[in-house]
Every structure is written in structure tokens, then in C-alpha cells.
Coordinates of C-alpha atoms in Angstrom, one line a residue:
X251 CA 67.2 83.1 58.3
X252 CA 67.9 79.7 59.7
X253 CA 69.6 81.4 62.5
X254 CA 66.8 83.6 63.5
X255 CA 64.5 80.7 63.6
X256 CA 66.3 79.0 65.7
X257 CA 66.9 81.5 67.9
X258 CA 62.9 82.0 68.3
X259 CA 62.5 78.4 68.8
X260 CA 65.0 78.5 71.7
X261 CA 62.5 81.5 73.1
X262 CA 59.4 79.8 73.0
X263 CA 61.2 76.6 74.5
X264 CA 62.4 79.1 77.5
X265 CA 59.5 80.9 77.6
X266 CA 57.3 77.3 77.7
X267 CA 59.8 76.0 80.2
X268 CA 59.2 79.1 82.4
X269 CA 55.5 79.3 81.9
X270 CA 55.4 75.1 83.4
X271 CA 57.6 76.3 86.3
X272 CA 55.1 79.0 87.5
X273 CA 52.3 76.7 86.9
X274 CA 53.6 73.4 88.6
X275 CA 55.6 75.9 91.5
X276 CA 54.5 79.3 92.1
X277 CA 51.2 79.0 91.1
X278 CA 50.5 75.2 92.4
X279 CA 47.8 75.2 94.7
X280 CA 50.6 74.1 97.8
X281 CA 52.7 77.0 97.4
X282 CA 50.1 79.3 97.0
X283 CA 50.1 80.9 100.7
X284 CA 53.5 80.9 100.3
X285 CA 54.6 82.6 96.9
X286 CA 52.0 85.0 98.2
X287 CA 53.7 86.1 101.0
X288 CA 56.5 86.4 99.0
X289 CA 54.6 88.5 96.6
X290 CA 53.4 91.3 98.9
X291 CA 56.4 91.9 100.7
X292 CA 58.1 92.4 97.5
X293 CA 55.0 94.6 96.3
X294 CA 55.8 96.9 99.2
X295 CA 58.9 97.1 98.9
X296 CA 58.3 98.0 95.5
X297 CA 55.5 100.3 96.9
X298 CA 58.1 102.0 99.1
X299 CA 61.0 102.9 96.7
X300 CA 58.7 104.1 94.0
X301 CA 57.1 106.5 96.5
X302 CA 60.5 107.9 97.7
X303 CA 61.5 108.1 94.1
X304 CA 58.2 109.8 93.0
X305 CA 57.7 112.2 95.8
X306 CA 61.3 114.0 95.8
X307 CA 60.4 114.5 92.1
X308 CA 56.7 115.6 92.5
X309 CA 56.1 117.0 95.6
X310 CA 58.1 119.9 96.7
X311 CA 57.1 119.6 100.7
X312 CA 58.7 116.0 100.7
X313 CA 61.9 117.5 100.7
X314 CA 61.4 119.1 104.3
X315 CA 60.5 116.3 106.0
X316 CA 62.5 115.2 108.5
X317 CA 64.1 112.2 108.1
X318 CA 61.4 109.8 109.9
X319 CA 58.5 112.0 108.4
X320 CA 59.4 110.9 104.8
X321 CA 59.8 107.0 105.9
X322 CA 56.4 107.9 107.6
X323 CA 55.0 109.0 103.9
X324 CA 56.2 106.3 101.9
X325 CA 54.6 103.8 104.6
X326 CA 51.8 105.6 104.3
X327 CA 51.5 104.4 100.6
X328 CA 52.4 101.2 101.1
X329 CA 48.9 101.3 103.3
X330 CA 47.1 102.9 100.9
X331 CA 48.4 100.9 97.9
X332 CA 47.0 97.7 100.2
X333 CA 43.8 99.0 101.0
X334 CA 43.0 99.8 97.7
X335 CA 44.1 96.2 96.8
X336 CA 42.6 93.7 99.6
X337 CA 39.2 96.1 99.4
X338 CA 38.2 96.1 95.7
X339 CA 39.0 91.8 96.1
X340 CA 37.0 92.0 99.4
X341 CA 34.3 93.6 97.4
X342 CA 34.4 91.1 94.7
X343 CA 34.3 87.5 97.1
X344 CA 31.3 88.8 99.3
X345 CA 28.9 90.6 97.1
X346 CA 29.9 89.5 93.4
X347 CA 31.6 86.3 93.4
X348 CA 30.1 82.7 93.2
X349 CA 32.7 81.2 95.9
X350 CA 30.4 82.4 98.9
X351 CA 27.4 82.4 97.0
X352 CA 24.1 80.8 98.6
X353 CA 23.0 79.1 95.7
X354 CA 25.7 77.3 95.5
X355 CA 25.7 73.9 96.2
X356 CA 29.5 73.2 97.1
X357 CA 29.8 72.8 101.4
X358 CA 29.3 74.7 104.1
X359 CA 29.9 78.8 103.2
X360 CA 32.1 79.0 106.1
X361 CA 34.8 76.4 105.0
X362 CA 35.2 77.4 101.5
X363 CA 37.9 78.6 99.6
X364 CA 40.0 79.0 96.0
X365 CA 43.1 79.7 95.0
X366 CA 42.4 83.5 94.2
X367 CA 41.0 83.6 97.9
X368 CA 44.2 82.4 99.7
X369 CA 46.6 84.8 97.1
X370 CA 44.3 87.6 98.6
X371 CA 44.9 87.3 102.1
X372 CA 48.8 86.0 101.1
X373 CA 49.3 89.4 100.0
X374 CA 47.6 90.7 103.0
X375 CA 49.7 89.1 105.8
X376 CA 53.2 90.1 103.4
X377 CA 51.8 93.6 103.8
X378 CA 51.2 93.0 107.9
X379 CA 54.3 91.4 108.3
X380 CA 56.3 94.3 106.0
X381 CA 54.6 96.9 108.1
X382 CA 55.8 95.1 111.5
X383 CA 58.7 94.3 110.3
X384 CA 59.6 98.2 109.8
X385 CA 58.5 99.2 113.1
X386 CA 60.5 97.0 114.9
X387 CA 63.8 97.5 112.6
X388 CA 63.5 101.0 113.0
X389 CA 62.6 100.9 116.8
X390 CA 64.1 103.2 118.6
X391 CA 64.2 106.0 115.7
X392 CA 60.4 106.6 115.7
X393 CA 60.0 106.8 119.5
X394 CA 60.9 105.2 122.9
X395 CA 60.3 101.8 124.5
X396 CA 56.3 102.7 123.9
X397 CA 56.2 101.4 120.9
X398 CA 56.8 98.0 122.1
X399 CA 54.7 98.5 125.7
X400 CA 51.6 100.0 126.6
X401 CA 51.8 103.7 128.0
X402 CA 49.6 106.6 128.3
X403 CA 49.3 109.6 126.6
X404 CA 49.5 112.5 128.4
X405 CA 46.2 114.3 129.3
X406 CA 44.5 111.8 127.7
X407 CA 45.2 108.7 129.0
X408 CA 45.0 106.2 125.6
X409 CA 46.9 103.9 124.6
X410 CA 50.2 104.5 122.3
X411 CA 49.3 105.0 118.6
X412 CA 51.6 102.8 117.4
X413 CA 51.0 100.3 120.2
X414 CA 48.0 100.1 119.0
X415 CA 49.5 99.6 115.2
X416 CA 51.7 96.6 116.0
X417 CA 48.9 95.0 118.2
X418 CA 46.2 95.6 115.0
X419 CA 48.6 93.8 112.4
X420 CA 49.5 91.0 115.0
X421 CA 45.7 90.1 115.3
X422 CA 45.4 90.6 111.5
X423 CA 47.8 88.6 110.7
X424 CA 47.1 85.7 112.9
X425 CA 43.8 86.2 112.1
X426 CA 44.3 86.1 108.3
X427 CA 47.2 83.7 108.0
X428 CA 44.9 81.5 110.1
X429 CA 42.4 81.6 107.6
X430 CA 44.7 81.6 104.5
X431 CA 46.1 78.6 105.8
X432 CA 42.9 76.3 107.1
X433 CA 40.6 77.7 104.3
X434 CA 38.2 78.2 107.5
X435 CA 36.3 81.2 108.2
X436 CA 37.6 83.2 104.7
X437 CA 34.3 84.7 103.6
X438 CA 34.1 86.7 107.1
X439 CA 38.0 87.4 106.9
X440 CA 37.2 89.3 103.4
X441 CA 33.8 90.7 105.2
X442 CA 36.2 92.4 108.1
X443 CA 38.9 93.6 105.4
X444 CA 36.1 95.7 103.4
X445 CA 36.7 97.8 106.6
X446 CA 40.0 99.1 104.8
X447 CA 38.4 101.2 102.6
X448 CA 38.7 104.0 105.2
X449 CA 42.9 103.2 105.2
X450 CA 43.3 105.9 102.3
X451 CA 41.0 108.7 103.4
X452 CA 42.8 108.4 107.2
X453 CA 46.3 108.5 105.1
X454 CA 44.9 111.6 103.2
X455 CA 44.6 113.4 106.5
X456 CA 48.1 112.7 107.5
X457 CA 49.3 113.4 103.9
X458 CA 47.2 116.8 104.1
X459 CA 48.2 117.7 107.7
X460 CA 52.0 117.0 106.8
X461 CA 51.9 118.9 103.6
X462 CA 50.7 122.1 105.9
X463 CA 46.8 122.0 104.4
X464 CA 45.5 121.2 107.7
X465 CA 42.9 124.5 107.0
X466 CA 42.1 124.0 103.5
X467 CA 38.7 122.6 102.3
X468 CA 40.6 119.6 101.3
X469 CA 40.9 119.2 104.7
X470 CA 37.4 119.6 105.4
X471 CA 35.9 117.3 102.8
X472 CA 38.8 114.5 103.7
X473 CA 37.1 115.0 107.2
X474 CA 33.3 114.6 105.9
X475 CA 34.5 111.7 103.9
X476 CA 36.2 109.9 107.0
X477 CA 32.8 109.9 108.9
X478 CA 30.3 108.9 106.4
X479 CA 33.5 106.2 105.6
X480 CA 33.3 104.9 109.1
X481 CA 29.7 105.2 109.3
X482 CA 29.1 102.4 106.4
X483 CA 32.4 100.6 107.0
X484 CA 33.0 100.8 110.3
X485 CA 29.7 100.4 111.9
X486 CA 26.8 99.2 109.0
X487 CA 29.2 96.8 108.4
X488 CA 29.6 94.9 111.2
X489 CA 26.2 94.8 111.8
X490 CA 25.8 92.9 108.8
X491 CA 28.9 90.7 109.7
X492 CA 27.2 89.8 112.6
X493 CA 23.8 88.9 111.4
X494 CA 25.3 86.5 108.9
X495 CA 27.5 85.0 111.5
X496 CA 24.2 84.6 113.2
X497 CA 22.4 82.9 110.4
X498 CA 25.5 80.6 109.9
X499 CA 26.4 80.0 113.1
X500 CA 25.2 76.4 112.8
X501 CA 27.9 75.7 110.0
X502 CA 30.5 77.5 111.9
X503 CA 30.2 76.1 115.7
X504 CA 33.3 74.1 115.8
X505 CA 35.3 76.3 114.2
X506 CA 36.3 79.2 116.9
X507 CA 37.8 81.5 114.3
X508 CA 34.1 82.2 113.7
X509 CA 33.7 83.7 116.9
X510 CA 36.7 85.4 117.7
X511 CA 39.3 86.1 115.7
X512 CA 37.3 88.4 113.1
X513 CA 35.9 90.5 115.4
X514 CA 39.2 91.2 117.1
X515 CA 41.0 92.0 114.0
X516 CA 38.2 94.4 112.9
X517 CA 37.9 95.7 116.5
X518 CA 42.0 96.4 116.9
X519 CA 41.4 98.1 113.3
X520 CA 39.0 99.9 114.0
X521 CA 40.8 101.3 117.3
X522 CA 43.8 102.1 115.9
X523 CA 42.4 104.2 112.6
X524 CA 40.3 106.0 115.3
X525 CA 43.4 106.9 117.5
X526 CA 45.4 107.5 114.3
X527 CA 42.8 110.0 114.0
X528 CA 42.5 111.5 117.3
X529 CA 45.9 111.6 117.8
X530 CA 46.8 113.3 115.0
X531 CA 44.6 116.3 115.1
X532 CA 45.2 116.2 119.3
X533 CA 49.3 117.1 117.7
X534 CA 47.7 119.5 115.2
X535 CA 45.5 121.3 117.8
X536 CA 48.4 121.4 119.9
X537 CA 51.1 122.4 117.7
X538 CA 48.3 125.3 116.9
X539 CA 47.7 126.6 120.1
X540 CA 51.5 126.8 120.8
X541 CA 52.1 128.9 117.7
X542 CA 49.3 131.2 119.2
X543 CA 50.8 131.4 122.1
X544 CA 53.9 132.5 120.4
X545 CA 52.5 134.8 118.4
X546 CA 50.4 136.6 121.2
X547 CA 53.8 136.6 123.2
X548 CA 55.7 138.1 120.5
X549 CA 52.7 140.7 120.3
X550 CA 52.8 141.4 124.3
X551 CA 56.7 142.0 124.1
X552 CA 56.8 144.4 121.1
X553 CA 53.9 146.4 122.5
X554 CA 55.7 146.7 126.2
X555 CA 58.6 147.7 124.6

């Protein structure tokens, strides 16, 4: 009896010892940004390996993928996982929470902050970094030097997809490690990251297309979805970003972050969800038209002979 007394008092002395070190470490306002970062890379790597674990399990097209098409998927939920993340908390700091509130009387709206706030967009730039980080370790396998240099598609003359990627999460995360950092300019960072709400539906189209249901109805509806998506997120949106900028620009004028570095990360995001788009469906009609073409050669040789 004594024994097991002691042995719970030694656990609730560990357990207090290791509930002080998150509080006066990890969770200390100084190390925030930090133990953030930290958090989110390890988040998707977590992200990663449960997907490849779940998918060869679940998912009976996963297993023929090529090699690069099922590091493609489990990126792709790594995205997903994000959006879903940094949107909901986007959500909550501009329309719900007090932090940015106009009735409250703590500063100018444009340099406040918390510590939720700064974990937020920590998480964020350990996700940007994660996804850069595996397109330049796995540079050359996806594709040629275009991944690093701008090029031109052919017939179509727009700028490589996954250029467009690694120049979209460079801007991001200047843009948001600026802002994590400085505590400048965070309510309009969160107001440009609502814009990831359209992340999962354009990773449902490549999930779709992949898994061969490029004609189903799913298909369809993922398409309808995409648009109205865009059409709130994408462009009602940054109306509304703009017209507060407008009102606050007074509070705002030394800091250039205001006037720059927002719109450029939700521009660069914008542009490459919208080529990820294009470019996807430009394969898909491809790839379609050259199995026709098979198909009606196939037809021409069995009827000459």
C-alpha cells in the first residue's frame, strides 16, 4: 500500500515537473513562434505517414500509383489537413473573436496580437516550410530544372505549376513569419488565409482525377463547388480585405506589410490553385483525346484489315 502511494506521488511530481516545463518553455510566450514551427512540421510529418499508412489499407487505387503519384497523394493531405486547420482559426480571429474586435479598446487593430494568434500562423509557416522543403529534396524526381526556374508550358505559354507552388509558399511564408514575428499586420494575414478553404476541394479534384472518376458526378459537383468556392473566397473576399485596409489605413501607414505583402501572398495563392486547376484538367483533356485517338486508330486498322 505504502508502495503504491509512493509510486503515485512520484507521478504527480513528474507529471507537475513536466506540466512547469511546458508552461515556462514551450508554451512561454518567447518560444512561442518557435515551438510552433516545430509543431507543424512534426504535424505533417505525422500527416504524411498516417496517410501512406491509411491509404495502402483503404484505398485500392493507391496501390497503382507510381511512385511519385503516391508521394503526390500524401502531400496532398498534408494540404488538406492544413487548410482545414489555419481556415476554421482564420474564421474564428476575424469574425468571432474579441482580439480584432472594434469595440475593443486595446491599440491599433492592425498591431495586435496573442499567443493563440502567433501558434496559428507558427503552424502555418512549419507547413510552408515542410512543403518546400519536399520539393526541393525531391528535386529532380518530380520534374526537370523547371521546378526551380520559370518555363513555359507548351501551347499555353504559363508559368510551371510547381514554379508557381514554391514561389506561393515563399511569399507565404515571408509574409506570415513576418507577421508571426512583429505581431504587425496579423488580423489581414488571418483575413488572406480564409482563402484556404478552397485548398481541399482543388485536392478533391486531383484525388478524383487520380482515382480514375474524372466523369463521375463527383467530379461534377467537386467542379460546382470549386467555383462558388473561389467566387466567395477568392474574389468577395478580397474585396472585403481591401475595404478594411481602406478604412484602417491610417493605423497601418508605417507599417508596409499592410500594403504589400498580404496581397501578394493571396495573389501567388490564388494563381497557383488556379493553374493547379487548369493544368490538371489541360493533362486530363489531353490524356483523353490521345486515348481517342488510339481508339479510333485501332478502329481504322481492324476495319482495313
Amino acid at each position: 500500500m505504502a508502495t503504491s502511494e509512493r509510486t503515485i506521488m512520484a507521478i504527480k511530481d513528474y507529471q507537475n515537473q513536466a506540466e512547469q516545463l511546458v508552461k515556462d518553455y514551450l508554451l512561454a510566450d518567447p518560444f512561442i513562434p518557435y515551438t510552433s514551427i516545430l509543431g507543424g512540421l512534426f504535424a505533417c510529418k505525422m500527416i504524411y505517414d498516417l496517410t501512406r499508412l491509411i491509404s495502402t489499407f483503404y484505398f485500392k487505387s493507391y496501390a497503382g500509383l507510381t511512385k511519385i503519384q503516391r508521394i503526390e497523394w500524401n502531400n496532398r493531405s498534408m494540404s488538406t489537413i492544413h487548410a482545414f486547420f489555419i481556415a476554421s482559426l482564420s474564421l474564428y480571429f476575424v469574425f468571432w473573436s474579441d482580439l480584432f474586435s472594434e469595440h475593443r479598446l486595446a491599440g491599433l487593430v492592425t498591431f495586435r496580437s496573442s499567443p493563440l494568434s502567433i501558434f496559428g500562423l507558427g503552424v502555418s509557416v512549419g507547413y510552408f516550410l515542410a512543403d518546400i522543403g519536399m520539393i526541393l529534396w525531391l528535386y529532380p524526381s518530380l520534374g526537370g530544372i523547371e521546378y526551380l526556374l520559370f518555363s513555359f508550358l507548351a501551347k499555353n505559354l504559363i508559368m510551371s505549376n510547381v514554379v508557381m507552388k514554391v514561389v506561393h509558399h515563399s511569399l507565404s511564408t515571408i509574409a506570415v513569419t513576418y507577421a508571426m514575428m512583429s505581431g504587425e499586420g496579423q488580423l489581414y494575414t488571418y483575413m488572406v488565409l480564409i482563402s484556404e478553404v478552397t485548398t481541399p476541394e482543388i485536392n478533391m479534384r486531383w484525388y478524383l482525377d487520380t482515382a480514375g472518376m474524372k466523369k463521375s458526378r463527383a467530379y461534377l459537383i467537386n467542379g460546382i463547388v470549386i467555383f462558388l468556392g473561389w467566387l466567395v473566397a477568392r474574389v468577395l473576399l478580397f474585396i472585403y480585405i481591401f475595404y478594411h485596409v481602406y478604412l484602417h489605413y491610417d493605423q497601418g501607414q508605417a507599417d508596409a506589410y499592410l500594403r504589400g505583402f498580404p496581397c501578394a501572398d493571396g495573389a501567388s495563392s490564388a494563381r497557383c490553385d488556379e493553374l493547379d486547376v487548369v493544368w490538371e484538367d489541360n493533362k486530363g483533356t489531353e490524356e483523353d483525346i490521345n486515348k481517342e485517338a488510339v481508339m479510333m486508330g485501332r478502329h481504322c486498322t481492324e476495319h482495313h484489315t
